Amino acid sequence: MTIRYAPNGSRPTVDPMTTPAARPAAPDTAERDWRAPAAACTTVVLWASAFVSIRSAGEAYSPGALALGRLLAGTLALGAILLVRREGLPSRAAWPGIIGSGLLWFGLYMVALNWGEQLVDAGTAAMLVNIGPILIALLGAGLLGEGLPRRLLVGMAVSFGGAAVVGLSMSEHGGSSVLGVVLCLVAAVTYAGGVVSQKPALRHGSALQITTFGCLIGTVACLPFSGVLVSEAADAPLSATLNMVYLGVFPTALAFTTWAYALARTTAGRMGATTYAVPALVVLMSWLLLDEVPALLTVAGGLLCLAGVAVSRTRSRRARAAAEPAH
């Protein structure tokens, strides 16, 4: 930079031709870094809590009725928030993904999972449904062009091994049926398809919009169970109904919105791998809330799940260097 002094002693001037370019302001890395992981953690914790609530509500409500009641509560909560925020409708380009995720994930997945968990033990269900993140990574690579980083594959392999250990330690001999296994596999496939359908839609609408209307589509798809829901609600204990409402407001309305927020900011494969933390949290919550003391093998499997998630969420040194802003 060159400073020139005027001959009459007036204020010096700066020669712009020799002044170095101003350094661009660094992005707000704190804001960029913590919100998406916090949203993902919120989702994982609430989805883990759903297993405890489903166990209670499922004693009084059939699979279809429970899914419809949960979706109705979620749609009402999301619709109210959407009206308050005045976000309106997403763009037309978002609707194929909204309809796909609404039918597959909010609709068919919830019914299949509720039904499957009544026919197989919790451990077998956990193992089968945890095929979902693997399918998400494969579909994300094939349909969304996300790629399959080595650390993601290693982390998912470790986490799936942990989920298998948790499942084996919790399985009850003779507690599974062929239909139950098929239903859990259907749940895994529809879960993966719903996530991959939702990802492109998030480019054309907010997380709240995509979640609200996806939940609405799922509710409409489950309306054939409305008669069963009404009749079962008349005889169900208050605790079961409250658990159903909880499932709709928190693990559905809140957790699916925080999921969509985080999914819009990372790949479908990485988000899917994050859900491998759910089995570990379910074991912890069952211990704290239901006095179900886990076996050492169960604890070991849960730790493997968490270790795999940690590996899958890290990036190589080269990727970190590429992501850092230039100075």
mmCIF file of C-alpha atoms in Angstrom:
data_model
loop_
_atom_site.group_PDB
_atom_site.id
_atom_site.type_symbol
_atom_site.label_atom_id
_atom_site.label_comp_id
_atom_site.label_asym_id
_atom_site.label_seq_id
_atom_site.Cartn_x
_atom_site.Cartn_y
_atom_site.Cartn_z
ATOM 1 C CA MET A 1 0.000 0.000 0.000
ATOM 2 C CA THR A 2 1.371 3.461 -0.969
ATOM 3 C CA ILE A 3 0.458 6.631 0.971
ATOM 4 C CA ARG A 4 0.881 9.900 -0.883
ATOM 5 C CA TYR A 5 1.063 13.224 0.991
ATOM 6 C CA ALA A 6 -0.367 16.315 -0.661
ATOM 7 C CA PRO A 7 2.078 19.164 -1.004
ATOM 8 C CA ASN A 8 -0.139 21.581 0.962
ATOM 9 C CA GLY A 9 -0.082 19.310 4.026
ATOM 10 C CA SER A 10 -3.679 18.184 3.631
ATOM 11 C CA ARG A 11 -4.903 14.705 4.544
ATOM 12 C CA PRO A 12 -2.844 11.940 2.913
ATOM 13 C CA THR A 13 -4.450 9.820 0.226
ATOM 14 C CA VAL A 14 -4.181 6.098 -0.417
ATOM 15 C CA ASP A 15 -3.282 4.831 -3.857
ATOM 16 C CA PRO A 16 -5.917 2.153 -4.601
ATOM 17 C CA MET A 17 -3.758 0.537 -7.241
ATOM 18 C CA THR A 18 -1.212 -0.505 -4.628
ATOM 19 C CA THR A 19 -3.634 -1.357 -1.829
ATOM 20 C CA PRO A 20 -3.950 -5.105 -1.259
ATOM 21 C CA ALA A 21 -7.405 -6.582 -1.790
ATOM 22 C CA ALA A 22 -9.444 -6.787 1.356
ATOM 23 C CA ARG A 23 -9.524 -10.296 2.796
ATOM 24 C CA PRO A 24 -13.003 -11.762 2.437
ATOM 25 C CA ALA A 25 -14.840 -12.147 5.671
ATOM 26 C CA ALA A 26 -14.599 -15.651 7.040
ATOM 27 C CA PRO A 27 -17.892 -17.426 7.178
ATOM 28 C CA ASP A 28 -19.582 -17.795 10.506
ATOM 29 C CA THR A 29 -18.078 -21.205 11.107
ATOM 30 C CA ALA A 30 -19.617 -21.500 14.561
ATOM 31 C CA GLU A 31 -23.102 -21.043 13.118
ATOM 32 C CA ARG A 32 -22.314 -23.320 10.177
ATOM 33 C CA ASP A 33 -20.840 -26.100 12.255
ATOM 34 C CA TRP A 34 -23.107 -26.613 15.261
ATOM 35 C CA ARG A 35 -26.664 -26.331 13.957
ATOM 36 C CA ALA A 36 -26.761 -29.338 11.622
ATOM 37 C CA PRO A 37 -25.066 -31.737 14.112
ATOM 38 C CA ALA A 38 -27.370 -30.462 16.872
ATOM 39 C CA ALA A 39 -30.386 -31.122 14.653
ATOM 40 C CA ALA A 40 -29.128 -34.630 13.859
ATOM 41 C CA CYS A 41 -28.569 -35.366 17.561
ATOM 42 C CA THR A 42 -32.080 -34.145 18.392
ATOM 43 C CA THR A 43 -33.497 -36.507 15.788
ATOM 44 C CA VAL A 44 -31.530 -39.503 17.036
ATOM 45 C CA VAL A 45 -32.520 -38.965 20.681
ATOM 46 C CA LEU A 46 -36.215 -38.523 19.888
ATOM 47 C CA TRP A 47 -36.304 -41.491 17.507
ATOM 48 C CA ALA A 48 -34.722 -43.618 20.215
ATOM 49 C CA SER A 49 -37.405 -42.495 22.664
ATOM 50 C CA ALA A 50 -40.041 -43.559 20.143
ATOM 51 C CA PHE A 51 -39.209 -47.231 20.704
ATOM 52 C CA VAL A 52 -40.203 -46.909 24.367
ATOM 53 C CA SER A 53 -43.453 -45.129 23.491
ATOM 54 C CA ILE A 54 -44.339 -47.543 20.683
ATOM 55 C CA ARG A 55 -43.994 -50.439 23.128
ATOM 56 C CA SER A 56 -46.565 -48.835 25.424
ATOM 57 C CA ALA A 57 -49.004 -47.554 22.788
ATOM 58 C CA GLY A 58 -48.777 -50.761 20.763
ATOM 59 C CA GLU A 59 -50.452 -52.712 23.555
ATOM 60 C CA ALA A 60 -53.719 -50.827 22.963
ATOM 61 C CA TYR A 61 -53.506 -49.774 19.298
ATOM 62 C CA SER A 62 -53.129 -51.900 16.169
ATOM 63 C CA PRO A 63 -50.318 -51.023 13.708
ATOM 64 C CA GLY A 64 -52.427 -49.021 11.253
ATOM 65 C CA ALA A 65 -54.371 -47.158 13.919
ATOM 66 C CA LEU A 66 -51.176 -46.265 15.787
ATOM 67 C CA ALA A 67 -49.574 -44.978 12.602
ATOM 68 C CA LEU A 68 -52.622 -42.858 11.734
ATOM 69 C CA GLY A 69 -52.958 -41.433 15.246
ATOM 70 C CA ARG A 70 -49.268 -40.567 15.328
ATOM 71 C CA LEU A 71 -49.429 -38.923 11.901
ATOM 72 C CA LEU A 72 -52.571 -36.958 12.752
ATOM 73 C CA ALA A 73 -50.903 -35.502 15.849
ATOM 74 C CA GLY A 74 -47.763 -34.724 13.864
ATOM 75 C CA THR A 75 -49.665 -33.084 11.004
ATOM 76 C CA LEU A 76 -51.664 -30.863 13.376
ATOM 77 C CA ALA A 77 -48.503 -29.740 15.211
ATOM 78 C CA LEU A 78 -46.578 -29.095 11.995
ATOM 79 C CA GLY A 79 -49.526 -27.346 10.336
ATOM 80 C CA ALA A 80 -49.899 -24.972 13.270
ATOM 81 C CA ILE A 81 -46.201 -24.067 13.164
ATOM 82 C CA LEU A 82 -46.337 -23.626 9.380
ATOM 83 C CA LEU A 83 -49.272 -21.212 9.702
ATOM 84 C CA VAL A 84 -47.559 -19.202 12.438
ATOM 85 C CA ARG A 85 -44.386 -18.920 10.365
ATOM 86 C CA ARG A 86 -46.400 -18.191 7.191
ATOM 87 C CA GLU A 87 -44.168 -20.335 5.025
ATOM 88 C CA GLY A 88 -46.943 -21.434 2.668
ATOM 89 C CA LEU A 89 -46.569 -24.094 0.001
ATOM 90 C CA PRO A 90 -43.213 -25.344 -1.315
ATOM 91 C CA SER A 91 -42.451 -24.942 -5.002
ATOM 92 C CA ARG A 92 -43.826 -27.368 -7.576
ATOM 93 C CA ALA A 93 -40.410 -28.999 -8.010
ATOM 94 C CA ALA A 94 -40.486 -30.220 -4.393
ATOM 95 C CA TRP A 95 -43.716 -32.195 -4.688
ATOM 96 C CA PRO A 96 -42.415 -35.403 -6.291
ATOM 97 C CA GLY A 97 -40.033 -35.847 -3.363
ATOM 98 C CA ILE A 98 -42.710 -34.863 -0.837
ATOM 99 C CA ILE A 99 -45.180 -37.386 -2.229
ATOM 100 C CA GLY A 100 -42.532 -40.109 -2.434
ATOM 101 C CA SER A 101 -41.296 -39.615 1.121
ATOM 102 C CA GLY A 102 -44.853 -39.183 2.409
ATOM 103 C CA LEU A 103 -46.069 -42.479 0.968
ATOM 104 C CA LEU A 104 -42.919 -44.514 1.647
ATOM 105 C CA TRP A 105 -41.559 -43.131 4.917
ATOM 106 C CA PHE A 106 -44.443 -41.481 6.743
ATOM 107 C CA GLY A 107 -47.034 -43.976 5.548
ATOM 108 C CA LEU A 108 -45.884 -47.467 4.622
ATOM 109 C CA TYR A 109 -42.779 -47.471 6.842
ATOM 110 C CA MET A 110 -44.679 -46.661 10.033
ATOM 111 C CA VAL A 111 -47.378 -49.257 9.431
ATOM 112 C CA ALA A 112 -44.854 -51.954 8.466
ATOM 113 C CA LEU A 113 -42.612 -51.213 11.457
ATOM 114 C CA ASN A 114 -45.503 -51.196 13.952
ATOM 115 C CA TRP A 115 -46.787 -54.477 12.538
ATOM 116 C CA GLY A 116 -43.378 -56.108 12.299
ATOM 117 C CA GLU A 117 -42.495 -55.294 15.908
ATOM 118 C CA GLN A 118 -45.605 -57.158 17.046
ATOM 119 C CA LEU A 119 -44.413 -60.331 15.299
ATOM 120 C CA VAL A 120 -40.678 -60.343 16.005
ATOM 121 C CA ASP A 121 -38.663 -59.523 19.105
ATOM 122 C CA ALA A 122 -37.082 -56.114 19.473
ATOM 123 C CA GLY A 123 -33.567 -57.373 18.786
ATOM 124 C CA THR A 124 -34.464 -58.966 15.454
ATOM 125 C CA ALA A 125 -36.419 -55.862 14.435
ATOM 126 C CA ALA A 126 -33.441 -53.644 15.269
ATOM 127 C CA MET A 127 -31.088 -55.745 13.146
ATOM 128 C CA LEU A 128 -33.415 -55.846 10.144
ATOM 129 C CA VAL A 129 -34.420 -52.182 10.165
ATOM 130 C CA ASN A 130 -30.762 -51.180 10.455
ATOM 131 C CA ILE A 131 -30.250 -52.425 6.913
ATOM 132 C CA GLY A 132 -31.894 -49.101 6.033
ATOM 133 C CA PRO A 133 -28.796 -46.870 6.404
ATOM 134 C CA ILE A 134 -26.817 -49.216 4.144
ATOM 135 C CA LEU A 135 -29.543 -48.968 1.498
ATOM 136 C CA ILE A 136 -29.600 -45.178 1.909
ATOM 137 C CA ALA A 137 -25.869 -44.976 1.207
ATOM 138 C CA LEU A 138 -26.165 -47.224 -1.852
ATOM 139 C CA LEU A 139 -29.216 -45.414 -3.234
ATOM 140 C CA GLY A 140 -27.634 -42.042 -2.493
ATOM 141 C CA ALA A 141 -24.552 -43.039 -4.460
ATOM 142 C CA GLY A 142 -26.520 -44.490 -7.356
ATOM 143 C CA LEU A 143 -29.368 -41.971 -7.646
ATOM 144 C CA LEU A 144 -28.001 -38.786 -6.083
ATOM 145 C CA GLY A 145 -24.337 -39.115 -7.056
ATOM 146 C CA GLU A 146 -23.129 -38.730 -3.475
ATOM 147 C CA GLY A 147 -20.306 -41.241 -3.649
ATOM 148 C CA LEU A 148 -19.229 -43.764 -1.037
ATOM 149 C CA PRO A 149 -16.306 -42.409 1.028
ATOM 150 C CA ARG A 150 -14.157 -45.090 2.619
ATOM 151 C CA ARG A 151 -14.688 -43.751 6.144
ATOM 152 C CA LEU A 152 -18.458 -43.844 5.641
ATOM 153 C CA LEU A 153 -18.324 -47.476 4.531
ATOM 154 C CA VAL A 154 -16.035 -48.474 7.404
ATOM 155 C CA GLY A 155 -18.169 -46.647 9.949
ATOM 156 C CA MET A 156 -21.358 -48.213 8.654
ATOM 157 C CA ALA A 157 -19.811 -51.677 8.756
ATOM 158 C CA VAL A 158 -18.753 -51.152 12.380
ATOM 159 C CA SER A 159 -22.171 -49.753 13.337
ATOM 160 C CA PHE A 160 -24.073 -52.540 11.603
ATOM 161 C CA GLY A 161 -21.929 -55.047 13.439
ATOM 162 C CA GLY A 162 -22.823 -53.291 16.684
ATOM 163 C CA ALA A 163 -26.533 -53.324 15.786
ATOM 164 C CA ALA A 164 -26.280 -57.050 15.047
ATOM 165 C CA VAL A 165 -24.643 -57.638 18.448
ATOM 166 C CA VAL A 166 -27.405 -55.623 20.175
ATOM 167 C CA GLY A 167 -30.038 -57.573 18.280
ATOM 168 C CA LEU A 168 -28.555 -60.948 19.099
ATOM 169 C CA SER A 169 -28.213 -60.066 22.770
ATOM 170 C CA MET A 170 -31.851 -58.954 22.955
ATOM 171 C CA SER A 171 -33.388 -61.673 20.793
ATOM 172 C CA GLU A 172 -35.801 -64.172 22.274
ATOM 173 C CA HIS A 173 -35.608 -67.713 20.964
ATOM 174 C CA GLY A 174 -38.603 -68.565 18.821
ATOM 175 C CA GLY A 175 -39.897 -65.001 18.929
ATOM 176 C CA SER A 176 -39.756 -64.302 15.217
ATOM 177 C CA SER A 177 -42.029 -65.116 12.311
ATOM 178 C CA VAL A 178 -41.462 -65.073 8.574
ATOM 179 C CA LEU A 179 -44.112 -62.377 8.132
ATOM 180 C CA GLY A 180 -42.523 -60.275 10.871
ATOM 181 C CA VAL A 181 -39.101 -60.515 9.226
ATOM 182 C CA VAL A 182 -40.583 -59.536 5.856
ATOM 183 C CA LEU A 183 -42.381 -56.559 7.401
ATOM 184 C CA CYS A 184 -39.169 -55.310 9.052
ATOM 185 C CA LEU A 185 -37.368 -55.621 5.722
ATOM 186 C CA VAL A 186 -40.188 -53.668 4.060
ATOM 187 C CA ALA A 187 -39.741 -51.018 6.748
ATOM 188 C CA ALA A 188 -36.002 -50.819 6.010
ATOM 189 C CA VAL A 189 -36.543 -50.488 2.251
ATOM 190 C CA THR A 190 -39.287 -47.856 2.556
ATOM 191 C CA TYR A 191 -37.200 -45.912 5.088
ATOM 192 C CA ALA A 192 -34.307 -45.784 2.633
ATOM 193 C CA GLY A 193 -36.541 -44.908 -0.298
ATOM 194 C CA GLY A 194 -38.223 -42.151 1.684
ATOM 195 C CA VAL A 195 -34.921 -40.530 2.671
ATOM 196 C CA VAL A 196 -33.557 -40.609 -0.876
ATOM 197 C CA SER A 197 -36.857 -39.166 -2.181
ATOM 198 C CA GLN A 198 -36.777 -36.392 0.404
ATOM 199 C CA LYS A 199 -33.220 -35.232 -0.248
ATOM 200 C CA PRO A 200 -33.864 -33.561 -3.686
ATOM 201 C CA ALA A 201 -37.075 -31.957 -2.407
ATOM 202 C CA LEU A 202 -35.091 -30.042 0.220
ATOM 203 C CA ARG A 203 -33.518 -28.003 -2.587
ATOM 204 C CA HIS A 204 -36.939 -26.540 -3.353
ATOM 205 C CA GLY A 205 -38.477 -26.013 0.079
ATOM 206 C CA SER A 206 -37.659 -25.546 3.735
ATOM 207 C CA ALA A 207 -37.285 -28.425 6.178
ATOM 208 C CA LEU A 208 -40.579 -27.415 7.803
ATOM 209 C CA GLN A 209 -42.440 -27.351 4.484
ATOM 210 C CA ILE A 210 -41.098 -30.702 3.272
ATOM 211 C CA THR A 211 -41.798 -32.387 6.612
ATOM 212 C CA THR A 212 -45.280 -30.912 7.044
ATOM 213 C CA PHE A 213 -46.592 -31.925 3.659
ATOM 214 C CA GLY A 214 -44.814 -35.285 3.725
ATOM 215 C CA CYS A 215 -46.542 -35.996 7.033
ATOM 216 C CA LEU A 216 -49.855 -34.867 5.529
ATOM 217 C CA ILE A 217 -49.413 -37.248 2.575
ATOM 218 C CA GLY A 218 -48.691 -40.098 4.996
ATOM 219 C CA THR A 219 -51.797 -39.204 7.014
ATOM 220 C CA VAL A 220 -53.996 -39.306 3.927
ATOM 221 C CA ALA A 221 -52.497 -42.676 2.948
ATOM 222 C CA CYS A 222 -53.398 -44.081 6.399
ATOM 223 C CA LEU A 223 -56.988 -42.797 6.447
ATOM 224 C CA PRO A 224 -58.372 -46.309 5.746
ATOM 225 C CA PHE A 225 -57.428 -47.068 9.383
ATOM 226 C CA SER A 226 -59.578 -44.219 10.740
ATOM 227 C CA GLY A 227 -62.468 -46.473 11.777
ATOM 228 C CA VAL A 228 -60.130 -48.786 13.677
ATOM 229 C CA LEU A 229 -58.466 -45.807 15.352
ATOM 230 C CA VAL A 230 -61.793 -44.426 16.595
ATOM 231 C CA SER A 231 -62.946 -47.761 17.996
ATOM 232 C CA GLU A 232 -59.613 -48.521 19.663
ATOM 233 C CA ALA A 233 -59.272 -45.012 21.120
ATOM 234 C CA ALA A 234 -62.571 -45.511 22.942
ATOM 235 C CA ASP A 235 -61.174 -48.485 24.864
ATOM 236 C CA ALA A 236 -57.486 -47.546 25.093
ATOM 237 C CA PRO A 237 -56.024 -46.415 28.438
ATOM 238 C CA LEU A 238 -55.054 -42.774 28.697
ATOM 239 C CA SER A 239 -51.338 -43.652 28.924
ATOM 240 C CA ALA A 240 -51.414 -45.396 25.528
ATOM 241 C CA THR A 241 -53.190 -42.459 23.879
ATOM 242 C CA LEU A 242 -50.750 -39.981 25.419
ATOM 243 C CA ASN A 243 -47.856 -42.052 24.114
ATOM 244 C CA MET A 244 -49.418 -41.958 20.642
ATOM 245 C CA VAL A 245 -49.732 -38.158 20.832
ATOM 246 C CA TYR A 246 -46.134 -37.927 22.070
ATOM 247 C CA LEU A 247 -45.019 -39.992 19.064
ATOM 248 C CA GLY A 248 -46.765 -37.548 16.751
ATOM 249 C CA VAL A 249 -45.532 -34.310 18.308
ATOM 250 C CA PHE A 250 -41.930 -35.158 19.180
ATOM 251 C CA PRO A 251 -40.462 -38.172 17.287
ATOM 252 C CA THR A 252 -42.537 -37.200 14.213
ATOM 253 C CA ALA A 253 -43.174 -33.432 14.011
ATOM 254 C CA LEU A 254 -40.004 -32.243 15.734
ATOM 255 C CA ALA A 255 -37.572 -35.048 14.932
ATOM 256 C CA PHE A 256 -38.482 -35.347 11.246
ATOM 257 C CA THR A 257 -38.087 -31.574 10.858
ATOM 258 C CA THR A 258 -34.662 -31.531 12.510
ATOM 259 C CA TRP A 259 -33.769 -34.550 10.348
ATOM 260 C CA ALA A 260 -34.749 -32.653 7.178
ATOM 261 C CA TYR A 261 -32.791 -29.595 8.334
ATOM 262 C CA ALA A 262 -29.641 -31.680 8.820
ATOM 263 C CA LEU A 263 -30.219 -33.747 5.655
ATOM 264 C CA ALA A 264 -30.311 -30.557 3.569
ATOM 265 C CA ARG A 265 -26.785 -29.805 4.803
ATOM 266 C CA THR A 266 -25.073 -33.166 4.320
ATOM 267 C CA THR A 267 -25.359 -36.335 2.275
ATOM 268 C CA ALA A 268 -28.108 -38.914 2.695
ATOM 269 C CA GLY A 269 -25.464 -41.567 3.400
ATOM 270 C CA ARG A 270 -23.940 -39.672 6.317
ATOM 271 C CA MET A 271 -27.347 -38.895 7.804
ATOM 272 C CA GLY A 272 -28.387 -42.524 7.498
ATOM 273 C CA ALA A 273 -25.223 -43.626 9.288
ATOM 274 C CA THR A 274 -26.045 -41.232 12.143
ATOM 275 C CA THR A 275 -29.155 -43.251 12.984
ATOM 276 C CA TYR A 276 -26.950 -46.182 14.017
ATOM 277 C CA ALA A 277 -26.708 -44.369 17.353
ATOM 278 C CA VAL A 278 -30.396 -45.138 17.950
ATOM 279 C CA PRO A 279 -29.914 -48.750 19.204
ATOM 280 C CA ALA A 280 -27.337 -47.614 21.745
ATOM 281 C CA LEU A 281 -29.675 -44.909 23.047
ATOM 282 C CA VAL A 282 -32.603 -47.325 23.165
ATOM 283 C CA VAL A 283 -30.544 -49.622 25.396
ATOM 284 C CA LEU A 284 -29.699 -46.676 27.687
ATOM 285 C CA MET A 285 -33.291 -45.403 27.827
ATOM 286 C CA SER A 286 -34.668 -48.873 28.524
ATOM 287 C CA TRP A 287 -32.213 -49.125 31.395
ATOM 288 C CA LEU A 288 -33.120 -45.725 32.853
ATOM 289 C CA LEU A 289 -36.882 -45.659 32.187
ATOM 290 C CA LEU A 290 -37.920 -49.317 32.194
ATOM 291 C CA ASP A 291 -35.367 -50.776 34.618
ATOM 292 C CA GLU A 292 -34.242 -53.201 31.904
ATOM 293 C CA VAL A 293 -30.613 -53.827 32.845
ATOM 294 C CA PRO A 294 -28.681 -54.524 29.629
ATOM 295 C CA ALA A 295 -26.335 -57.479 29.306
ATOM 296 C CA LEU A 296 -22.630 -56.831 28.787
ATOM 297 C CA LEU A 297 -22.972 -58.022 25.177
ATOM 298 C CA THR A 298 -25.721 -55.446 24.616
ATOM 299 C CA VAL A 299 -23.560 -52.668 26.035
ATOM 300 C CA ALA A 300 -20.651 -53.746 23.828
ATOM 301 C CA GLY A 301 -22.887 -53.678 20.764
ATOM 302 C CA GLY A 302 -24.150 -50.210 21.652
ATOM 303 C CA LEU A 303 -20.604 -48.910 21.989
ATOM 304 C CA LEU A 304 -19.776 -50.388 18.581
ATOM 305 C CA CYS A 305 -22.764 -48.544 17.104
ATOM 306 C CA LEU A 306 -21.527 -45.240 18.526
ATOM 307 C CA ALA A 307 -17.958 -45.897 17.395
ATOM 308 C CA GLY A 308 -19.141 -46.582 13.857
ATOM 309 C CA VAL A 309 -21.165 -43.369 13.800
ATOM 310 C CA ALA A 310 -18.108 -41.430 14.950
ATOM 311 C CA VAL A 311 -15.992 -42.928 12.152
ATOM 312 C CA SER A 312 -18.656 -42.324 9.489
ATOM 313 C CA ARG A 313 -19.042 -38.661 10.497
ATOM 314 C CA THR A 314 -15.327 -37.876 10.258
ATOM 315 C CA ARG A 315 -13.636 -36.772 7.079
ATOM 316 C CA SER A 316 -10.190 -37.492 5.758
ATOM 317 C CA ARG A 317 -7.419 -34.911 6.127
ATOM 318 C CA ARG A 318 -7.674 -34.111 2.419
ATOM 319 C CA ALA A 319 -11.444 -33.539 2.632
ATOM 320 C CA ARG A 320 -11.043 -31.286 5.677
ATOM 321 C CA ALA A 321 -8.400 -29.234 3.886
ATOM 322 C CA ALA A 322 -10.643 -28.837 0.857
ATOM 323 C CA ALA A 323 -13.544 -27.686 3.035
ATOM 324 C CA GLU A 324 -11.534 -25.025 4.886
ATOM 325 C CA PRO A 325 -11.978 -21.450 3.613
ATOM 326 C CA ALA A 326 -8.972 -19.915 1.876
ATOM 327 C CA HIS A 327 -7.102 -17.207 3.799
#
